[in-house]
Short mmCIF file of C-alpha atoms in Angstrom, two decimals:
data_model
loop_
_atom_site.label_atom_id
_atom_site.label_comp_id
_atom_site.label_asym_id
_atom_site.label_seq_id
_atom_site.Cartn_x
_atom_site.Cartn_y
_atom_site.Cartn_z
CA MET A 1 22.99 28.21 14.68
CA PRO A 2 19.42 26.74 14.67
CA GLN A 3 18.51 24.45 11.77
CA PHE A 4 15.21 24.34 9.90
CA GLU A 5 13.05 21.69 11.56
CA LEU A 6 9.92 20.66 9.67
CA VAL A 7 7.15 19.46 11.99
CA SER A 8 4.29 17.51 10.40
CA GLU A 9 2.36 14.34 11.13
CA PHE A 10 2.24 13.61 7.40
CA ALA A 11 4.99 12.37 5.09
CA PRO A 12 5.21 13.46 1.45
CA SER A 13 2.95 11.40 -0.81
CA GLY A 14 1.38 11.46 -4.25
CA ASP A 15 3.68 13.40 -6.58
CA GLN A 16 5.30 15.27 -3.67
CA PRO A 17 8.37 13.03 -3.10
CA THR A 18 9.34 13.19 -6.79
CA ALA A 19 8.80 16.96 -6.95
CA ILE A 20 10.79 17.59 -3.76
CA ALA A 21 13.71 15.47 -4.98
CA ALA A 22 13.75 17.20 -8.38
CA LEU A 23 13.66 20.72 -6.90
CA VAL A 24 16.38 19.97 -4.32
CA ARG A 25 18.55 18.44 -7.03
CA GLY A 26 18.09 21.53 -9.19
CA ILE A 27 19.04 23.82 -6.31
CA LYS A 28 22.16 21.80 -5.56
CA GLU A 29 23.06 21.97 -9.27
CA GLU A 30 22.75 25.77 -8.90
CA LYS A 31 19.93 26.17 -11.41
CA LYS A 32 18.74 29.77 -11.16
CA SER A 33 15.11 29.09 -12.15
CA GLN A 34 12.78 26.12 -11.81
CA VAL A 35 9.03 25.76 -12.34
CA LEU A 36 6.85 23.69 -10.00
CA LEU A 37 3.68 22.99 -11.97
CA GLY A 38 1.29 21.94 -9.24
CA ALA A 39 -2.42 21.28 -9.66
CA THR A 40 -4.84 22.66 -7.07
CA GLY A 41 -4.90 20.57 -3.90
CA THR A 42 -1.59 18.77 -4.49
CA GLY A 43 0.10 20.31 -1.43
CA LYS A 44 2.52 22.76 -3.04
CA THR A 45 3.11 24.56 0.28
CA PHE A 46 4.18 21.29 1.92
CA THR A 47 6.53 20.67 -1.00
CA MET A 48 8.11 24.12 -0.53
CA ALA A 49 8.50 23.43 3.20
CA ASN A 50 10.31 20.15 2.50
CA VAL A 51 12.64 21.83 0.00
CA ILE A 52 13.54 24.50 2.58
CA GLN A 53 14.14 21.85 5.25
CA GLN A 54 16.39 19.78 3.00
CA CYS A 55 18.39 22.74 1.63
CA GLN A 56 18.71 24.52 5.02
CA ARG A 57 18.71 27.98 3.44
CA PRO A 58 16.80 31.18 4.31
CA ALA A 59 13.75 31.59 2.08
CA LEU A 60 11.51 34.32 0.73
CA VAL A 61 8.02 33.29 -0.37
CA LEU A 62 6.57 35.95 -2.66
CA CYS A 63 2.78 36.26 -3.07
CA HIS A 64 0.59 38.52 -5.21
CA ASN A 65 -1.73 39.71 -2.41
CA LYS A 66 -2.00 40.03 1.37
CA THR A 67 -4.70 37.37 1.73
CA LEU A 68 -2.60 34.64 0.12
CA ALA A 69 0.47 35.81 2.07
CA ALA A 70 -1.45 35.55 5.37
CA GLN A 71 -2.63 32.04 4.48
CA LEU A 72 0.87 30.83 3.62
CA TYR A 73 2.33 32.55 6.70
CA GLY A 74 -0.04 30.54 8.91
CA GLU A 75 0.86 27.29 7.15
CA PHE A 76 4.62 27.86 7.37
CA LYS A 77 4.28 28.81 11.06
CA ASP A 78 2.68 25.41 11.64
CA PHE A 79 5.36 23.59 9.63
CA PHE A 80 8.29 25.40 11.32
CA PRO A 81 7.23 26.21 14.92
CA ASN A 82 10.85 26.31 16.13
CA ASN A 83 12.18 28.63 13.43
CA ALA A 84 11.71 32.30 12.52
CA VAL A 85 8.74 32.52 10.15
CA SER A 86 7.95 36.16 9.37
CA TYR A 87 5.22 38.12 7.58
CA PHE A 88 6.14 41.13 5.43
CA VAL A 89 3.35 42.98 3.63
CA SER A 90 2.29 46.61 3.29
CA TYR A 91 1.41 47.87 6.78
CA TYR A 92 -1.36 50.20 5.62
CA ASP A 93 -4.98 49.49 6.55
CA TYR A 94 -5.79 52.50 4.38
CA TYR A 95 -3.51 54.30 1.95
CA GLN A 96 -4.11 57.34 -0.22
CA PRO A 97 -0.85 58.22 -1.99
CA GLU A 98 0.25 61.79 -2.50
CA ALA A 99 -0.93 62.96 -5.92
CA TYR A 100 -1.69 66.02 -8.02
CA ILE A 101 -4.33 66.34 -10.76
CA PRO A 102 -3.16 69.27 -12.93
CA GLN A 103 -6.30 69.32 -15.11
CA ARG A 104 -8.39 70.33 -12.07
CA ASP A 105 -5.59 71.84 -9.94
CA ILE A 106 -6.30 69.38 -7.12
CA TYR A 107 -3.56 68.30 -4.72
CA ILE A 108 -4.27 65.14 -2.73
CA GLU A 109 -2.14 64.88 0.38
CA LYS A 110 -0.87 61.49 1.48
CA ASP A 111 -3.26 59.92 3.96
CA SER A 112 -2.82 56.54 5.57
CA SER A 113 -3.66 54.35 8.52
CA ILE A 114 -0.89 52.05 9.72
CA ASN A 115 -1.66 48.63 11.17
CA GLU A 116 0.56 48.44 14.26
CA GLU A 117 0.67 44.64 14.35
CA ILE A 118 1.76 44.36 10.71
CA ASP A 119 4.37 47.07 11.33
CA ARG A 120 5.67 44.96 14.23
CA LEU A 121 5.83 41.85 12.05
CA ARG A 122 7.74 43.74 9.32
CA LEU A 123 10.33 44.91 11.85
CA LEU A 124 10.47 41.40 13.32
CA ALA A 125 11.26 40.03 9.84
CA THR A 126 14.25 42.34 9.30
CA SER A 127 15.57 41.88 12.84
CA ALA A 128 15.44 38.09 12.32
CA LEU A 129 17.22 38.32 8.95
CA VAL A 130 20.20 40.23 10.36
CA SER A 131 20.55 37.98 13.41
CA ARG A 132 19.97 34.36 12.25
CA ARG A 133 19.77 32.06 9.20
CA ASP A 134 16.75 29.88 9.96
CA VAL A 135 14.35 32.49 8.57
CA ILE A 136 11.37 32.19 6.22
CA VAL A 137 9.72 35.45 5.15
CA VAL A 138 6.31 35.33 3.49
CA ALA A 139 5.86 38.63 1.64
CA SER A 140 3.62 40.38 -0.84
CA VAL A 141 5.01 42.12 -3.93
CA SER A 142 5.24 45.36 -1.90
CA CYS A 143 8.60 44.02 -0.63
CA ILE A 144 10.24 45.33 -3.82
CA TYR A 145 9.65 48.92 -2.61
CA GLY A 146 12.57 50.81 -1.10
CA LEU A 147 13.47 50.04 2.50
CA GLY A 148 16.23 51.34 4.72
CA SER A 149 19.77 50.08 4.16
CA PRO A 150 20.53 46.81 6.03
CA LYS A 151 24.06 48.10 6.66
CA ASP A 152 22.74 51.20 8.46
CA TYR A 153 20.08 49.12 10.23
CA LEU A 154 22.73 46.77 11.63
CA GLU A 155 25.20 49.54 12.51
CA MET A 156 22.53 51.41 14.52
CA MET A 157 21.65 48.28 16.53
CA ILE A 158 22.48 48.63 20.25
CA PRO A 159 24.20 45.58 21.85
CA LEU A 160 23.91 45.17 25.62
CA HIS A 161 25.90 42.67 27.72
CA VAL A 162 25.82 42.01 31.44
CA ALA A 163 28.89 43.28 33.36
CA THR A 164 29.94 45.69 30.58
CA GLU A 165 30.20 49.44 30.98
CA ILE A 166 27.72 51.84 29.41
CA ASN A 167 27.03 55.52 30.03
CA ARG A 168 23.37 55.97 30.96
CA ASP A 169 22.88 59.28 29.16
CA ASP A 170 24.65 58.05 26.03
CA PHE A 171 22.47 54.94 26.05
CA LEU A 172 19.26 57.01 26.26
CA ARG A 173 20.52 59.27 23.48
CA ARG A 174 21.21 56.26 21.25
CA LEU A 175 17.69 54.92 21.86
CA VAL A 176 16.29 58.22 20.61
CA GLU A 177 18.61 58.09 17.57
CA ILE A 178 17.10 54.75 16.52
CA HIS A 179 13.60 56.25 16.83
CA TYR A 180 12.50 55.04 20.25
CA GLU A 181 10.43 57.59 22.18
CA ARG A 182 10.71 58.23 25.89
CA ASN A 183 7.45 57.95 27.84
CA ASP A 184 7.82 57.52 31.60
CA ILE A 185 4.05 57.22 32.15
CA GLU A 186 2.80 54.68 29.62
CA LEU A 187 5.07 52.08 28.07
CA SER A 188 4.05 50.94 24.59
CA ARG A 189 5.64 49.46 21.47
CA GLY A 190 8.60 51.50 20.24
CA LYS A 191 8.92 53.44 23.52
CA PHE A 192 11.06 53.32 26.69
CA ARG A 193 10.82 54.63 30.24
CA VAL A 194 13.43 55.51 32.83
CA ARG A 195 13.18 55.07 36.58
CA GLY A 196 16.49 55.96 38.14
CA ASP A 197 19.01 53.34 37.04
CA VAL A 198 16.30 51.06 35.62
CA ILE A 199 15.45 51.44 31.93
CA GLU A 200 12.56 49.51 30.39
CA ILE A 201 12.36 49.22 26.60
CA TRP A 202 9.53 47.81 24.49
CA PRO A 203 11.17 46.84 21.16
CA ALA A 204 9.12 47.85 18.13
CA TYR A 205 9.24 44.24 16.85
CA GLU A 206 8.49 42.25 20.05
CA GLU A 207 5.49 41.45 22.25
CA PHE A 208 7.55 41.75 25.44
CA CYS A 209 9.86 44.32 27.04
CA TYR A 210 13.49 44.39 28.15
CA ARG A 211 14.55 45.71 31.54
CA VAL A 212 18.09 47.08 31.84
CA GLU A 213 19.33 47.58 35.41
CA LEU A 214 22.47 49.66 35.89
CA TRP A 215 24.90 49.95 38.77
CA GLY A 216 26.67 53.19 38.07
CA ASP A 217 28.03 52.83 34.53
CA GLU A 218 27.84 49.03 34.52
CA ILE A 219 25.01 46.81 33.29
CA GLU A 220 24.11 44.77 36.37
CA LYS A 221 21.12 42.82 35.07
CA LEU A 222 19.16 42.21 31.85
CA SER A 223 15.75 40.56 31.79
CA ILE A 224 12.53 40.06 29.84
CA ILE A 225 9.44 41.54 31.50
CA HIS A 226 5.71 41.44 30.81
CA PRO A 227 4.61 44.80 29.34
CA VAL A 228 1.48 45.03 31.52
CA SER A 229 2.33 43.37 34.84
CA GLY A 230 6.03 44.27 34.76
CA GLU A 231 6.90 40.82 36.12
CA SER A 232 10.32 39.52 35.15
CA SER A 233 10.13 36.18 33.34
CA LYS A 234 13.64 35.44 32.10
CA PRO A 235 17.14 36.73 32.97
CA LEU A 236 19.45 37.35 30.01
CA THR A 237 23.17 37.82 29.48
CA ASP A 238 22.89 39.62 26.11
CA VAL A 239 20.27 41.84 24.48
CA TYR A 240 20.28 43.45 21.03
CA ILE A 241 18.00 46.44 20.44
CA TYR A 242 17.18 46.93 16.75
CA PRO A 243 15.85 50.24 15.36
CA ALA A 244 12.15 51.10 15.68
CA LYS A 245 11.98 52.13 12.00
CA HIS A 246 13.57 50.82 8.82
CA PHE A 247 14.75 54.26 7.70
CA VAL A 248 17.45 54.95 10.28
CA LEU A 249 20.72 56.87 9.94
CA PRO A 250 23.45 58.35 12.14
CA GLN A 251 23.12 62.14 12.43
CA SER A 252 26.42 62.63 10.56
CA ARG A 253 24.84 60.99 7.48
CA VAL A 254 21.74 63.14 7.82
CA ASP A 255 23.88 66.31 7.88
CA ALA A 256 25.71 65.22 4.72
CA ALA A 257 22.40 64.41 3.00
CA LEU A 258 21.00 67.86 3.83
CA GLU A 259 23.72 69.45 1.71
CA GLU A 260 22.67 67.34 -1.30
CA ILE A 261 18.98 68.11 -0.70
CA GLU A 262 19.68 71.86 -0.54
CA LEU A 263 21.81 71.67 -3.70
CA GLU A 264 19.05 69.92 -5.66
CA LEU A 265 16.49 72.38 -4.24
CA ASN A 266 18.49 75.35 -5.52
CA GLN A 267 18.90 73.72 -8.95
CA GLN A 268 15.18 73.00 -9.23
CA LEU A 269 14.23 76.51 -8.05
CA ALA A 270 16.51 78.02 -10.71
CA LYS A 271 14.87 75.79 -13.34
CA PHE A 272 11.34 76.80 -12.33
CA GLN A 273 12.23 80.50 -12.24
CA ALA A 274 13.84 80.31 -15.69
CA GLU A 275 10.62 78.72 -16.99
CA GLY A 276 8.46 81.36 -15.30
CA LYS A 277 6.91 78.82 -12.91
CA LEU A 278 6.92 81.07 -9.85
CA LEU A 279 4.07 79.29 -8.05
CA GLU A 280 5.82 75.92 -8.39
CA ALA A 281 9.08 77.45 -7.13
CA GLN A 282 7.42 78.98 -4.07
CA ARG A 283 5.58 75.74 -3.32
CA LEU A 284 8.74 73.62 -3.56
CA ALA A 285 10.85 76.01 -1.47
CA ALA A 286 8.36 76.18 1.41
CA ARG A 287 7.78 72.43 1.61
CA THR A 288 11.41 71.34 1.21
CA ARG A 289 12.87 73.88 3.65
CA HIS A 290 10.36 72.80 6.28
CA ASP A 291 11.45 69.16 5.78
CA ILE A 292 15.13 70.17 5.95
CA GLU A 293 14.56 71.90 9.28
CA LEU A 294 12.84 68.83 10.73
CA LEU A 295 15.64 66.55 9.51
CA ARG A 296 18.25 68.85 11.01
CA GLU A 297 16.53 69.08 14.42
CA ILE A 298 15.03 65.61 15.00
CA GLY A 299 16.49 63.48 12.18
CA PHE A 300 13.06 62.63 10.76
CA CYS A 301 10.23 64.24 8.79
CA PRO A 302 6.93 63.11 7.24
CA GLY A 303 7.67 61.67 3.81
CA ILE A 304 11.35 61.10 4.65
CA GLU A 305 11.36 58.28 2.09
CA ASN A 306 11.22 60.93 -0.68
CA TYR A 307 14.75 61.96 0.32
CA SER A 308 16.02 58.39 0.57
CA ARG A 309 18.42 58.78 -2.37
CA ALA A 310 20.36 61.51 -0.56
CA LEU A 311 20.06 59.88 2.86
CA ALA A 312 21.30 56.52 1.56
CA ASN A 313 24.06 58.20 -0.47
CA ARG A 314 22.79 56.64 -3.71
CA LYS A 315 23.44 57.91 -7.20
CA LYS A 316 20.64 59.16 -9.44
CA GLY A 317 18.76 56.19 -10.92
CA GLU A 318 20.45 53.66 -8.63
CA PRO A 319 18.00 51.03 -7.32
CA PRO A 320 16.91 51.36 -3.68
CA ALA A 321 17.69 48.89 -0.91
CA THR A 322 14.77 46.50 -0.41
CA LEU A 323 13.90 43.48 1.71
CA TYR A 324 16.05 41.42 -0.71
CA ASP A 325 19.16 43.19 0.59
CA PHE A 326 18.53 41.88 4.12
CA PHE A 327 18.87 38.27 2.91
CA PRO A 328 22.21 36.46 2.57
CA ASP A 329 23.41 35.66 -0.95
CA ASP A 330 22.31 32.02 -0.86
CA PHE A 331 18.63 32.55 -0.03
CA LEU A 332 15.86 30.71 -1.92
CA LEU A 333 13.00 32.55 -3.61
CA PHE A 334 9.61 30.91 -4.11
CA VAL A 335 7.25 32.93 -6.33
CA ASP A 336 3.80 31.60 -5.44
CA GLU A 337 1.09 31.80 -8.12
CA SER A 338 3.79 33.21 -10.39
CA HIS A 339 1.35 33.63 -13.31
CA ALA A 340 -0.24 36.47 -11.26
CA THR A 341 2.76 37.65 -9.19
CA VAL A 342 5.27 38.26 -12.01
CA PRO A 343 2.95 40.59 -14.02
CA GLN A 344 2.36 42.64 -10.84
CA ILE A 345 6.11 43.10 -10.41
CA ARG A 346 6.36 44.23 -14.06
CA ALA A 347 3.67 46.89 -13.61
CA MET A 348 4.64 48.45 -10.27
CA TYR A 349 7.48 50.71 -11.41
CA ASN A 350 5.63 52.41 -14.29
CA GLY A 351 2.56 53.22 -12.18
CA ASP A 352 4.71 54.70 -9.42
CA GLN A 353 6.76 56.87 -11.79
CA ALA A 354 3.73 58.33 -13.59
CA ARG A 355 2.27 59.66 -10.32
CA LYS A 356 5.54 61.04 -8.95
CA SER A 357 6.58 62.73 -12.20
CA THR A 358 3.47 64.90 -11.96
CA LEU A 359 4.37 65.87 -8.37
CA VAL A 360 7.91 66.82 -9.41
CA ASP A 361 6.79 68.81 -12.47
CA HIS A 362 4.43 70.94 -10.36
CA GLY A 363 6.75 71.68 -7.45
CA PHE A 364 5.43 69.29 -4.82
CA ARG A 365 8.59 67.16 -4.66
CA LEU A 366 12.26 67.31 -5.62
CA PRO A 367 13.39 65.16 -8.58
CA MET A 368 15.11 62.81 -6.10
CA ALA A 369 11.62 61.64 -5.06
CA LEU A 370 11.54 59.66 -8.32
CA ASP A 371 14.23 57.40 -6.83
CA ASN A 372 11.95 56.47 -3.93
CA ARG A 373 10.45 53.66 -5.96
CA PRO A 374 9.97 49.94 -6.35
CA LEU A 375 12.52 47.93 -8.26
CA LYS A 376 12.22 47.86 -12.03
CA PHE A 377 11.43 44.40 -13.38
CA GLU A 378 14.96 44.04 -14.77
CA GLU A 379 16.45 45.01 -11.38
CA TRP A 380 14.24 42.49 -9.60
CA ASN A 381 15.21 39.80 -12.10
CA ASN A 382 18.91 40.53 -11.55
CA ARG A 383 18.59 40.52 -7.75
CA ARG A 384 16.64 37.32 -7.39
CA HIS A 385 18.76 34.29 -6.59
CA GLN A 386 17.75 30.65 -7.05
CA THR A 387 14.04 30.76 -7.74
CA VAL A 388 11.17 28.29 -7.86
CA PHE A 389 8.09 29.56 -9.73
CA VAL A 390 5.07 27.82 -8.21
CA THR A 391 1.93 27.80 -10.35
CA ALA A 392 -0.69 25.63 -11.99
CA THR A 393 -0.50 27.70 -15.19
CA PRO A 394 3.09 28.84 -15.91
CA ALA A 395 3.44 31.72 -18.36
CA ASP A 396 5.92 31.80 -21.24
CA TRP A 397 8.39 33.98 -19.28
CA GLU A 398 8.67 31.49 -16.39
CA LEU A 399 9.08 28.58 -18.81
CA ASP A 400 11.76 30.51 -20.69
CA GLN A 401 13.65 31.24 -17.45
CA ALA A 402 13.53 27.54 -16.53
CA GLU A 403 14.64 26.62 -20.08
CA GLY A 404 11.46 24.62 -20.57
CA GLU A 405 12.11 22.23 -17.65
CA ILE A 406 9.04 21.64 -15.48
CA VAL A 407 8.70 19.77 -12.20
CA GLU A 408 5.17 18.37 -12.22
CA GLN A 409 3.01 17.75 -9.15
CA ILE A 410 -0.32 16.47 -10.42
CA ILE A 411 -1.31 13.50 -8.24
CA ARG A 412 -2.80 14.66 -4.93
CA PRO A 413 -1.66 13.13 -1.61
CA THR A 414 -5.31 12.18 -1.01
CA GLY A 415 -5.47 10.33 -4.32
CA LEU A 416 -8.59 12.31 -5.32
CA VAL A 417 -8.91 13.11 -9.00
CA ASP A 418 -10.70 15.99 -10.70
CA PRO A 419 -14.33 15.22 -11.62
CA VAL A 420 -15.19 14.49 -15.25
CA ILE A 421 -16.61 17.62 -16.87
CA HIS A 422 -19.41 17.39 -19.47
CA ILE A 423 -20.21 20.39 -21.68
CA HIS A 424 -23.79 20.71 -22.99
CA PRO A 425 -25.23 23.28 -25.42
CA ALA A 426 -26.94 26.38 -24.00
CA ARG A 427 -30.17 25.57 -25.85
CA GLY A 428 -32.49 23.62 -23.58
CA GLN A 429 -30.19 24.06 -20.60
CA VAL A 430 -32.94 24.61 -18.01
CA PRO A 431 -34.93 21.42 -18.85
CA HIS A 432 -31.62 19.55 -18.87
CA LEU A 433 -30.79 21.04 -15.46
CA ILE A 434 -34.16 19.97 -14.02
CA GLU A 435 -33.66 16.46 -15.34
CA GLN A 436 -30.22 16.24 -13.69
CA ILE A 437 -31.56 17.59 -10.37
CA LYS A 438 -34.35 14.97 -10.34
CA GLU A 439 -31.82 12.23 -11.08
CA ARG A 440 -29.64 13.34 -8.13
CA ALA A 441 -32.65 13.68 -5.82
CA GLU A 442 -33.71 10.09 -6.53
CA ARG A 443 -30.25 8.97 -5.35
CA GLY A 444 -30.48 11.11 -2.19
CA GLU A 445 -27.78 13.49 -3.45
CA ARG A 446 -27.61 17.29 -3.47
CA THR A 447 -27.12 19.70 -6.36
CA LEU A 448 -25.24 23.00 -6.47
CA VAL A 449 -26.14 25.30 -9.37
CA THR A 450 -24.01 28.36 -10.15
CA ALA A 451 -25.37 31.22 -12.27
CA LEU A 452 -23.60 34.11 -13.99
CA THR A 453 -25.30 36.93 -12.03
CA LYS A 454 -27.30 37.46 -8.86
CA ARG A 455 -30.38 38.40 -10.91
CA LEU A 456 -30.11 35.25 -13.02
CA SER A 457 -29.83 33.07 -9.91
CA GLU A 458 -32.96 34.71 -8.42
CA ASP A 459 -34.90 34.13 -11.65
CA LEU A 460 -33.78 30.50 -11.73
CA VAL A 461 -34.88 29.94 -8.12
CA GLY A 462 -38.30 31.44 -8.95
CA TYR A 463 -38.65 29.16 -11.97
CA LEU A 464 -37.66 26.02 -10.06
CA LYS A 465 -40.20 26.79 -7.32
#
C-alpha cells in the first residue's frame, strides 16, 4: 500500500516544527479536536501536509468555498505528487434549485449546468477512497449533502482480470447498470463502444480509456489507450471499473424501492383528497408516476435524489450517506478557516428544509424528498473523527471542542513580522495623508491609499492632482 510522501524543497521553520509536533502528539493521544491558531502567512497548509505525512492517515480538508478549495487542492497536489489528492466540490457551474412561491403561484423548475471536469474529479475522489489509503480530499461544505451509499458503489464495481472468464453480453449489461452509455461512433467520458470482441471504456473519473480484448468468453488482454488516437500505452493484468454516477443500485433494490414510493404516494394522495387539495393531488400523482415508470424501465430519472431514502433503504429522518462514509474510520479532518466554515455547516440544513417543505405541501414532491438533505450540524459533529480546526480567529465553539487548548503558529518561516499600525483621528486626515506621501516620496518610496468607496477614491485622486 503506497505511503504518503511529502515532496518539498523547504523544511519546517518558524513556529511550524513546534505546531507539527503538538498536533501529531494530540492525534496519537486520540484527542478528537484541536485548534491550530495560525496567523496569515505562517504556512498552515505546509503544517497540515506534514501532519498528514507523519500520521499516514487519509485526510479530508474542508473549506468554506470553491475558490479556497481549489487553491488548497493545487498546493496539496504539489506537496504529494505521488499520492491521490482529490478535489470534491459542487459540480454546478449554474444551479437554480427547484422551488415554489405560493404567494404568487410560481413554480421554478430545477435548472443547472454541470461542469464535466469537476464531475470527473468528484468521481475520481470516491474511486480513490474505496481503493487505497493514501488519499487527501480537499472539499467544500457541499460534501455534507447526500451521496450514494459507498457499499452499493463498491458492490456495483466491475473487476476485470486477464485470463478469467466473462460473458460478453453480461459484461455489457453490467456496464449499462452502472450508468455507462453505449456509443459505437464517438467515445467520450462515461461511455463505451463495442467492436466485435474488443470493448473500449472511458471511465467517468479518468482521462484515459481501457481496452478489453476477449477471446470467446475469456479476457485475453487489458490495456490503457489514448481516447483520441486509440494507441495502447500500457498493458494491465487487472482493471476495476467504478460506476459513472454516485447514485447507483442493483435493479432488485430499485424494484423494492418502487413499492415504498408507491405506498407513500397513495398515503399522500389520500391526505390531499381528505383536505380538499385536488390540484395538489393531481400534480403529485402525475409527476411521481412518471418518475416511477422511468425508474422501472431504465433505473434512473431526473431528480432521483429525491427518492434516495427509499432507494437507500433508509428510515424516515435517518441521515443520508455522504462523502464522510467513503472514508475509513481513522481519517483526519482539517477544517480550514473554521471560523467561516463551521457556521456554514450549521446553516445548510435549515435553508434546505424550508424550501423543500413548501414543495411537499403543494404537491410537487413526496415527503421523502425532505430526507434528501445535508447533514444536520449535530449529525456532522457526531460523524467527524479526529479534527484540527485551522483558523487565525477561532470561535468559542471550536475552543470549547478543543477544551481551550490551542496550538499556536505565529512566527512566519520568512521571519517577517506584521507592520506597526498607527491610528490617527479622522479630523485632518487628508492633510496628514499628503504629509505622509511627501515624506515617502522624499525617500524614493511608494504609497498605497485605500478608500471606502469607488466614488471617494475618485474624489481623492482629483484633490491630490
